PDB file of C-alpha atoms in Angstrom:
ATOM      1  CA  MET A 702      83.845  95.073  11.733  1.00 49.00           C
ATOM      2  CA  ALA A 703      86.859  92.892  12.179  1.00 50.00           C
ATOM      3  CA  GLU A 704      86.482  93.112  15.920  1.00 51.00           C
ATOM      4  CA  ALA A 705      82.797  92.207  15.697  1.00 51.00           C
ATOM      5  CA  ASP A 706      83.629  89.108  13.651  1.00 51.00           C
ATOM      6  CA  GLY A 707      86.173  88.082  16.273  1.00 51.00           C
ATOM      7  CA  ASP A 708      83.580  88.395  19.011  1.00 51.00           C
ATOM      8  CA  LEU A 709      81.204  86.132  17.086  1.00 52.00           C
ATOM      9  CA  ASP A 710      83.899  83.518  16.662  1.00 51.00           C
ATOM     10  CA  LEU A 711      84.505  83.426  20.426  1.00 50.00           C
ATOM     11  CA  GLU A 712      80.795  83.059  21.127  1.00 52.00           C
ATOM     12  CA  ASN A 713      80.468  80.222  18.594  1.00 52.00           C
ATOM     13  CA  GLU A 714      83.439  78.359  20.071  1.00 52.00           C
ATOM     14  CA  GLU A 715      82.001  78.582  23.588  1.00 51.00           C
ATOM     15  CA  SER A 716      78.496  77.478  22.580  1.00 52.00           C
ATOM     16  CA  GLU A 717      79.779  74.483  20.565  1.00 56.00           C
ATOM     17  CA  ARG A 718      81.618  72.938  23.531  1.00 58.00           C
ATOM     18  CA  PRO A 719      79.408  70.593  25.571  1.00 56.00           C
ATOM     19  CA  ALA A 720      79.357  71.205  29.270  1.00 57.00           C
ATOM     20  CA  GLU A 721      81.411  68.579  31.111  1.00 57.00           C
ATOM     21  CA  LYS A 722      79.927  66.808  34.101  1.00 55.00           C
ATOM     22  CA  PRO A 723      82.033  65.693  36.979  1.00 55.00           C
ATOM     23  CA  ARG A 724      82.572  61.966  36.416  1.00 56.00           C
ATOM     24  CA  LYS A 725      82.999  60.882  39.981  1.00 53.00           C
ATOM     25  CA  HIS A 726      79.379  61.754  40.799  1.00 52.00           C
ATOM     26  CA  ASP A 727      77.979  59.739  37.910  1.00 58.00           C
ATOM     27  CA  SER A 728      78.816  56.420  39.554  1.00 60.00           C
ATOM     28  CA  GLY A 729      77.214  57.578  42.803  1.00 65.00           C
ATOM     29  CA  ALA A 730      73.979  58.380  40.986  1.00 66.00           C
ATOM     30  CA  ALA A 731      73.977  54.922  39.376  1.00 67.00           C
ATOM     31  CA  ASP A 732      74.538  53.293  42.776  1.00 68.00           C
ATOM     32  CA  LEU A 733      71.721  55.335  44.275  1.00 65.00           C
ATOM     33  CA  GLU A 734      69.442  54.271  41.427  1.00 70.00           C
ATOM     34  CA  ARG A 735      70.226  50.595  42.084  1.00 72.00           C
ATOM     35  CA  VAL A 736      69.519  50.975  45.797  1.00 68.00           C
ATOM     36  CA  THR A 737      66.256  52.768  45.078  1.00 70.00           C
ATOM     37  CA  ASP A 738      65.217  50.062  42.598  1.00 69.00           C
ATOM     38  CA  TYR A 739      66.031  47.371  45.171  1.00 71.00           C
ATOM     39  CA  ALA A 740      64.039  49.132  47.876  1.00 67.00           C
ATOM     40  CA  GLU A 741      61.038  49.570  45.556  1.00 68.00           C
ATOM     41  CA  GLU A 742      61.219  45.922  44.494  1.00 71.00           C
ATOM     42  CA  LYS A 743      61.384  44.834  48.130  1.00 68.00           C
ATOM     43  CA  GLU A 744      58.292  46.940  48.926  1.00 66.00           C
ATOM     44  CA  ILE A 745      56.419  45.364  46.028  1.00 68.00           C
ATOM     45  CA  LEU A 746      57.386  41.862  47.155  1.00 70.00           C
ATOM     46  CA  SER A 747      56.297  42.538  50.735  1.00 71.00           C
ATOM     47  CA  SER A 748      52.922  43.873  49.597  1.00 74.00           C
ATOM     48  CA  ASP A 749      52.515  40.813  47.361  1.00 76.00           C
ATOM     49  CA  LEU A 750      53.336  38.622  50.355  1.00 76.00           C
ATOM     50  CA  GLU A 751      50.765  40.408  52.494  1.00 80.00           C
ATOM     51  CA  THR A 752      48.163  39.942  49.760  1.00 83.00           C
ATOM     52  CA  ALA A 753      49.022  36.247  49.419  1.00 77.00           C
ATOM     53  CA  MET A 754      48.837  35.709  53.182  1.00 81.00           C
ATOM     54  CA  SER A 755      45.475  37.455  53.251  1.00 84.00           C
ATOM     55  CA  VAL A 756      44.150  35.200  50.482  1.00 82.00           C
ATOM     56  CA  ILE A 757      45.446  32.091  52.256  1.00 85.00           C
ATOM     57  CA  GLY A 758      43.959  33.238  55.545  1.00 85.00           C
ATOM     58  CA  ASP A 759      40.600  33.874  53.882  1.00 85.00           C
ATOM     59  CA  ARG A 760      40.669  30.468  52.227  1.00 86.00           C
ATOM     60  CA  ARG A 761      41.506  28.717  55.515  1.00 88.00           C
ATOM     61  CA  SER A 762      38.768  30.633  57.270  1.00 88.00           C
ATOM     62  CA  ARG A 763      36.235  29.575  54.632  1.00 90.00           C
ATOM     63  CA  GLU A 764      37.403  25.948  54.807  1.00 91.00           C
ATOM     64  CA  GLN A 765      37.164  25.946  58.583  1.00 92.00           C
ATOM     65  CA  LYS A 766      33.702  27.476  58.459  1.00 91.00           C
ATOM     66  CA  ALA A 767      32.567  24.860  55.908  1.00 92.00           C
ATOM     67  CA  LYS A 768      33.976  22.113  58.111  1.00 91.00           C
ATOM     68  CA  GLN A 769      32.075  23.450  61.132  1.00 92.00           C
ATOM     69  CA  GLU A 770      28.868  23.583  59.087  1.00 92.00           C
ATOM     70  CA  ARG A 771      29.438  19.979  57.986  1.00 90.00           C
ATOM     71  CA  GLU A 772      29.947  18.903  61.611  1.00 89.00           C
ATOM     72  CA  LYS A 773      26.698  20.633  62.620  1.00 91.00           C
ATOM     73  CA  GLU A 774      24.813  18.819  59.853  1.00 90.00           C
ATOM     74  CA  LEU A 775      26.291  15.464  60.889  1.00 88.00           C
ATOM     75  CA  ALA A 776      25.379  16.105  64.525  1.00 88.00           C
ATOM     76  CA  LYS A 777      21.728  16.482  63.495  1.00 89.00           C
ATOM     77  CA  VAL A 778      21.618  12.956  62.050  1.00 88.00           C
ATOM     78  CA  THR A 779      20.026  10.503  64.460  1.00 89.00           C
ATOM     79  CA  ILE A 780      21.665   7.122  64.850  1.00 91.00           C
ATOM     80  CA  ARG A 781      20.740   4.086  66.864  1.00 92.00           C
ATOM     81  CA  LYS A 782      22.910   2.823  69.681  1.00 94.00           C
ATOM     82  CA  GLU A 783      22.572  -0.784  68.433  1.00 94.00           C
ATOM     83  CA  ASP A 784      23.884   0.220  64.997  1.00 92.00           C
ATOM     84  CA  VAL A 785      26.901   1.903  66.537  1.00 93.00           C
ATOM     85  CA  GLU A 786      27.703  -1.159  68.627  1.00 94.00           C
ATOM     86  CA  LEU A 787      27.244  -3.475  65.641  1.00 93.00           C
ATOM     87  CA  ILE A 788      29.721  -1.460  63.572  1.00 93.00           C
ATOM     88  CA  MET A 789      32.158  -1.208  66.500  1.00 93.00           C
ATOM     89  CA  ASN A 790      32.136  -5.009  66.999  1.00 92.00           C
ATOM     90  CA  GLU A 791      32.223  -5.993  63.323  1.00 89.00           C
ATOM     91  CA  MET A 792      34.849  -3.485  62.183  1.00 90.00           C
ATOM     92  CA  GLU A 793      36.794  -3.370  65.478  1.00 92.00           C
ATOM     93  CA  ILE A 794      36.883   0.423  65.487  1.00 93.00           C
ATOM     94  CA  SER A 795      36.290   3.080  68.128  1.00 93.00           C
ATOM     95  CA  ARG A 796      32.859   4.381  69.061  1.00 93.00           C
ATOM     96  CA  SER A 797      33.592   7.816  67.573  1.00 92.00           C
ATOM     97  CA  ALA A 798      34.665   6.313  64.227  1.00 92.00           C
ATOM     98  CA  ALA A 799      31.557   4.122  64.133  1.00 93.00           C
ATOM     99  CA  GLU A 800      29.302   7.059  64.961  1.00 92.00           C
ATOM    100  CA  ARG A 801      30.958   9.223  62.333  1.00 92.00           C
ATOM    101  CA  GLY A 802      30.577   6.541  59.669  1.00 92.00           C
ATOM    102  CA  LEU A 803      26.893   6.146  60.500  1.00 93.00           C
ATOM    103  CA  ARG A 804      26.268   9.905  60.527  1.00 92.00           C
ATOM    104  CA  GLU A 805      28.027  10.375  57.174  1.00 92.00           C
ATOM    105  CA  HIS A 806      25.709   7.752  55.680  1.00 92.00           C
ATOM    106  CA  LEU A 807      22.604   9.169  57.346  1.00 91.00           C
ATOM    107  CA  GLY A 808      22.264   6.236  59.746  1.00 91.00           C
ATOM    108  CA  ASN A 809      22.306   3.560  57.044  1.00 92.00           C
ATOM    109  CA  VAL A 810      24.243   0.628  58.561  1.00 93.00           C
ATOM    110  CA  VAL A 811      24.871  -1.207  55.281  1.00 93.00           C
ATOM    111  CA  GLU A 812      26.297   1.876  53.526  1.00 93.00           C
ATOM    112  CA  ALA A 813      28.427   2.727  56.562  1.00 92.00           C
ATOM    113  CA  LEU A 814      29.856  -0.816  56.699  1.00 91.00           C
ATOM    114  CA  ILE A 815      30.608  -0.793  52.964  1.00 92.00           C
ATOM    115  CA  ALA A 816      32.338   2.598  53.230  1.00 91.00           C
ATOM    116  CA  LEU A 817      34.384   1.493  56.213  1.00 88.00           C
ATOM    117  CA  THR A 818      35.616  -1.656  54.437  1.00 88.00           C
ATOM    118  CA  ASP A 819      36.859   0.252  51.397  1.00 84.00           C
TER     119      ASP A 819
END
C-alpha cells in the first residue's frame, strides 16, 4: 500500500499545478481584440453615416417637393399687369420680384406693397 499512496501523491501534485500558457501569445490576442473592436466600431459608424445621409436626403427631397408644390400654387394666382407695373415703379424692383410679391399675397396690391416695405 505504500506504493499506492505514493502514486496518489504524484497524481495530486500534477492536478494541483495550473497549466501555464505561453505569455508571448497573450499580447497578440489582446492586439487582435483591439483591431477587431476598431473594425466593428468603424462599421457601425459607417452604417450610422449611411442612415444619416439617407435621412438628410429624404428631408431635402421632401423640402424640394414642397417648394415645387408652392410654386405651382403661386403660378395659379392671377395678377394684373397694371399691378405689377405699379409695384415695379413704386418699389424700384424687378418684374419677377413684383410678380412674386403679388402672387404671394393673392394679387392684393396693398398687402404686397406692405410686405415689400418691411
